[in-house]
Coordinates of C-alpha atoms in Angstrom, one line a residue:
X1 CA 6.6 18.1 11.5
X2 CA 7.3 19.5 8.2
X3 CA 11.2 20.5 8.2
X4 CA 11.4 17.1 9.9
X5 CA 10.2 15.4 7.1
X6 CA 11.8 17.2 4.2
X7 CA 15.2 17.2 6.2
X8 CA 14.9 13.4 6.3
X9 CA 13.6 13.2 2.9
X10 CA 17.0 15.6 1.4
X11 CA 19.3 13.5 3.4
X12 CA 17.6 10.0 2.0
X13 CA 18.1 11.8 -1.7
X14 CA 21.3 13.0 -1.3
X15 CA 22.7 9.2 0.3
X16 CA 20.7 7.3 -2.3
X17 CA 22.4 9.9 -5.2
X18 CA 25.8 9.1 -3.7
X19 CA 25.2 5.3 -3.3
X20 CA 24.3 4.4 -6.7
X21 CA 27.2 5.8 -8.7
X22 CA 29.4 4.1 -6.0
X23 CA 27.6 1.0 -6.6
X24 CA 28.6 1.4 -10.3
X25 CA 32.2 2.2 -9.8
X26 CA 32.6 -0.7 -7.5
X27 CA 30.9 -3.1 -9.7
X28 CA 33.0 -2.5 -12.6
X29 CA 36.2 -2.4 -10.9
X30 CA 35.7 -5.3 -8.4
X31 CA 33.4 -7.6 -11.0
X32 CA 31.8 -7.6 -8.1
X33 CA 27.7 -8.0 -9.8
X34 CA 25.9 -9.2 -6.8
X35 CA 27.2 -6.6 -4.3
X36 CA 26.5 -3.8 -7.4
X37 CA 22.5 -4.9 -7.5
X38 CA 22.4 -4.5 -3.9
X39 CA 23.9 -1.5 -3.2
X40 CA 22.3 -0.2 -6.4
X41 CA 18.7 -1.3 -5.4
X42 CA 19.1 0.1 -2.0
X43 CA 20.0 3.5 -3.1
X44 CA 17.4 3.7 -5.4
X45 CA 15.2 2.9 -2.5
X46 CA 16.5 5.4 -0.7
X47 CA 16.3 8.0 -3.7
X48 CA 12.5 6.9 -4.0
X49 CA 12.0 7.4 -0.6
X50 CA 13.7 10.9 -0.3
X51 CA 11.5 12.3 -3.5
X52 CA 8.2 11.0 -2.1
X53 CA 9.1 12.6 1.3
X54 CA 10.2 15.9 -0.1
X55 CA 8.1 16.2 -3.3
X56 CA 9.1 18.3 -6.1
X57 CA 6.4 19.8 -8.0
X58 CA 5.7 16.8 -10.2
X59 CA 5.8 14.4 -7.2
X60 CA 3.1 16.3 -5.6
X61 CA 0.9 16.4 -8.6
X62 CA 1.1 12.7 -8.9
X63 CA 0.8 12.5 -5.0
X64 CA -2.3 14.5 -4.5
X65 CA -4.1 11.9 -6.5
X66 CA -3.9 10.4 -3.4
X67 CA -2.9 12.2 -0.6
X68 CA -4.2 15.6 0.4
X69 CA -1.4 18.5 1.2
X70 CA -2.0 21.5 3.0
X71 CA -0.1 24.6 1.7
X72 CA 3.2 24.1 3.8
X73 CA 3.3 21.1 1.3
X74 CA 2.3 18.7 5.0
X75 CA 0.2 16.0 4.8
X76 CA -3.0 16.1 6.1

């Protein structure tokens, strides 16, 4: 259950890292400000989503405030 959830939580970083300069690029060029703040929003959704499923070291810390992990980093 572990792999599974860091392997979805690497690819939801890596999407939401490649959506949002996109998002940028095509907002400037196209003047396009609406389609910008969604794309935008949704890949820092997706970028929030990948680092609380695969937590760094500082995400854990701030996660195990409320959550408990085991030492595979899984939650319990």
């Amino acid at each position: 259950m572990g792999i599974i959830r860091k392997t979805i939580g690497t690819i939801c970083m890596v999407i939401g890292m490649l959506i949002v300069p996109i998002s940028i690029f095509v907002g400037y060029l196209m003047r396009n400000y609406a389609g910008f703040m969604i794309l935008a929003f949704s890949g820092l959704i997706l970028m929030a989503f990948g680092y609380f499923l695969y937590p760094s070291e500082r995400a854990r810390a701030f996660l195990e405030e409320f959550f408990h992990f085991d030492e595979d980093g899984n939650l319990q």
